[in-house]
Amino acid sequence: MSVVIETPNSPRSKKQANWEKYGWIYMRVSGAALVVLILVHLISNLVVPEGGIKAINFAFVAGKWADPFWQWWDLAMLWLAMIHGTNGMRTIVNDYTEREGVRKTLVFTLWGVCAALVTLGTLVIFTFDPCPIGASLEALPSFCPAQ
Amino acid sequence: MPTMPAGTLYRGKVGMWSWVLHRITGVAIFFFLLVHVLDTALVRVAPEAYNVVIATYQTPLIGVSELGLVAAILYHGFNGIRIALIDFWSKGAKYQNVMFWVVVGAAFVLFAAFAPRHLMHVFG
């Protein structure tokens, strides 16, 4: 079966919730938020620390996530960016696939990957242990007690 | 005698090429995001595991590639604001062309501020 596109100059034939409209609004609202979230993310991780990208390691991440502010900041980025990116990929799949089966398979895969990574990332942020037992002391942040 | 299409918001010229670039940068950022969530998840495995993988981000090859990622993010973000302004601002469509060059200019200024500092870190 080929993809069916509604005629743009006639009213919508479906009377259910207009998910395409909500998606359209989501891209603009989340996009505006992500500009701020990601610019601050890049500045605080790559520009502000002495050494830039060379300063990033486990201790750096542990130091950031010791503050709930950065936990919630990164959580917001994770959810907004993953859904924004997946919905953008869905738009591209809808544009370029010609067979309905292929389109459905790709869109299903995209949302599956999105759900898996959002779940993984959320668990990592909130179950994170900055001082895991058994880790070598030089890899840990300075606030960890000696083991 | 047929004349050349003048170009509209979506066909030819800035309107079309800004859209093409928005798609390409969007796909690139999406795939980086998948990798970035996975590499960050390694902090939950072991500090050493995370440090080994994050060290690859500090190599010259990937370090230079990060400039491309930052350029893509700056363009995609600022052009996204331009798209929202075309949709919501009454004069948005009228000024879409000049807004594109504002997007390119703003992205270039931030990129020029970031790139030398980042390269000094990568090669320093």
Coordinates of N, CA and C in Angstrom, one line a residue, chain B residues 38-100:
Chain B
L38 N 24.3 7.1 25.1 CA 25.0 5.8 25.5 C 26.3 6.0 26.1
D39 N 27.2 7.0 25.6 CA 28.5 7.1 26.3 C 28.3 7.7 27.7
T40 N 27.4 8.6 27.9 CA 27.2 9.2 29.2 C 26.6 8.1 30.2
A41 N 25.9 7.1 29.6 CA 25.3 6.1 30.5 C 26.4 5.2 31.1
L42 N 27.6 5.3 30.5 CA 28.7 4.5 31.1 C 29.2 5.0 32.5
V43 N 28.7 6.2 32.9 CA 29.1 6.6 34.3 C 28.4 5.7 35.3
R44 N 27.3 5.0 34.8 CA 26.6 4.1 35.7 C 27.3 2.7 35.7
V45 N 28.2 2.4 34.8 CA 28.9 1.1 34.7 C 30.1 1.2 35.6
A46 N 31.0 2.1 35.3 CA 32.2 2.2 36.1 C 32.9 3.5 35.7
P47 N 33.6 4.2 36.7 CA 34.3 5.4 36.3 C 35.3 5.2 35.2
E48 N 36.0 4.0 35.3 CA 37.1 3.8 34.4 C 36.5 3.6 33.0
A49 N 35.3 2.9 32.9 CA 34.7 2.7 31.6 C 34.3 4.0 30.9
Y50 N 33.8 4.9 31.7 CA 33.4 6.2 31.2 C 34.7 7.0 30.7
N51 N 35.7 7.0 31.5 CA 36.9 7.7 31.2 C 37.6 7.2 29.9
V52 N 37.6 5.9 29.7 CA 38.2 5.3 28.5 C 37.5 5.8 27.3
V53 N 36.1 5.8 27.3 CA 35.3 6.2 26.1 C 35.4 7.7 25.9
I54 N 35.3 8.5 27.0 CA 35.3 10.0 26.9 C 36.7 10.4 26.4
A55 N 37.7 9.6 26.6 CA 39.1 10.0 26.1 C 39.1 10.0 24.6
T56 N 38.3 9.3 23.9 CA 38.2 9.3 22.4 C 37.7 10.6 22.0
Y57 N 36.8 11.3 22.8 CA 36.3 12.6 22.4 C 37.5 13.7 22.4
Q58 N 38.6 13.3 23.1 CA 39.7 14.3 23.3 C 40.8 14.1 22.3
T59 N 40.6 13.1 21.3 CA 41.6 12.9 20.3 C 41.5 13.9 19.2
P60 N 42.6 14.2 18.5 CA 42.6 15.2 17.4 C 41.5 15.0 16.4
L61 N 41.3 13.8 15.9 CA 40.3 13.5 14.9 C 38.9 13.9 15.3
I62 N 38.5 13.3 16.5 CA 37.1 13.6 17.0 C 37.0 15.0 17.5
G63 N 38.1 15.5 18.1 CA 38.1 16.9 18.5 C 37.8 17.9 17.4
V64 N 38.4 17.7 16.2 CA 38.1 18.5 15.1 C 36.6 18.3 14.6
S65 N 36.2 17.0 14.7 CA 34.8 16.7 14.2 C 33.8 17.4 15.1
E66 N 34.2 17.7 16.4 CA 33.3 18.4 17.3 C 33.0 19.8 16.9
L67 N 33.9 20.4 16.1 CA 33.7 21.7 15.6 C 32.5 21.6 14.6
G68 N 32.5 20.5 13.8 CA 31.4 20.4 12.8 C 30.1 20.2 13.6
L69 N 30.1 19.4 14.7 CA 28.9 19.2 15.5 C 28.4 20.6 16.1
V70 N 29.3 21.4 16.6 CA 28.9 22.6 17.2 C 28.4 23.6 16.1
A71 N 29.0 23.6 14.9 CA 28.5 24.4 13.8 C 27.1 23.9 13.5
A72 N 26.9 22.6 13.4 CA 25.5 22.1 13.0 C 24.5 22.5 14.1
I73 N 24.9 22.4 15.4 CA 23.9 22.8 16.4 C 23.6 24.3 16.4
L74 N 24.6 25.1 16.2 CA 24.4 26.6 16.1 C 23.4 26.9 14.9
Y75 N 23.7 26.3 13.7 CA 22.9 26.6 12.6 C 21.4 26.1 12.8
H76 N 21.3 24.8 13.3 CA 20.0 24.2 13.4 C 19.2 24.9 14.5
G77 N 19.8 25.3 15.6 CA 19.1 26.1 16.6 C 18.6 27.4 16.2
F78 N 19.5 28.2 15.6 CA 19.1 29.6 15.1 C 18.2 29.5 14.0
N79 N 18.4 28.6 13.0 CA 17.4 28.5 11.9 C 16.0 28.0 12.4
G80 N 16.0 27.2 13.5 CA 14.8 26.8 14.1 C 14.0 28.0 14.6
I81 N 14.7 28.9 15.2 CA 14.0 30.2 15.7 C 13.5 30.9 14.5
R82 N 14.3 31.0 13.4 CA 13.8 31.6 12.1 C 12.5 31.0 11.6
I83 N 12.5 29.6 11.7 CA 11.3 28.9 11.2 C 10.1 29.3 12.1
A84 N 10.3 29.3 13.4 CA 9.2 29.7 14.3 C 8.7 31.1 14.1
L85 N 9.7 32.0 13.7 CA 9.3 33.4 13.5 C 8.5 33.5 12.2
I86 N 8.9 32.7 11.1 CA 8.1 32.7 9.9 C 6.7 32.3 10.2
D87 N 6.5 31.3 11.1 CA 5.2 30.8 11.4 C 4.4 31.7 12.2
F88 N 5.0 32.3 13.2 CA 4.2 33.1 14.3 C 4.3 34.6 14.1
W89 N 5.3 35.1 13.5 CA 5.4 36.6 13.4 C 4.8 37.0 12.1
S90 N 3.9 38.1 12.2 CA 3.2 38.5 11.0 C 4.1 38.9 9.8
K91 N 5.3 39.4 10.1 CA 6.2 39.8 9.1 C 7.3 38.8 8.8
G92 N 7.1 37.6 9.4 CA 8.1 36.5 9.3 C 8.4 36.1 7.9
A93 N 7.4 35.8 7.1 CA 7.6 35.4 5.7 C 8.3 36.5 4.9
K94 N 7.9 37.7 5.2 CA 8.5 38.8 4.4 C 10.0 39.0 4.7
Y95 N 10.4 38.7 5.9 CA 11.8 38.9 6.2 C 12.6 37.6 6.3
Q96 N 12.0 36.5 5.8 CA 12.7 35.2 5.9 C 14.1 35.2 5.3
N97 N 14.3 35.9 4.2 CA 15.6 36.0 3.5 C 16.6 36.7 4.4
V98 N 16.3 37.8 4.9 CA 17.3 38.6 5.7 C 17.5 37.8 7.1
M99 N 16.4 37.1 7.6 CA 16.6 36.4 8.8 C 17.6 35.2 8.6
F100 N 17.6 34.6 7.4 CA 18.5 33.6 7.1 C 20.0 34.0 7.3

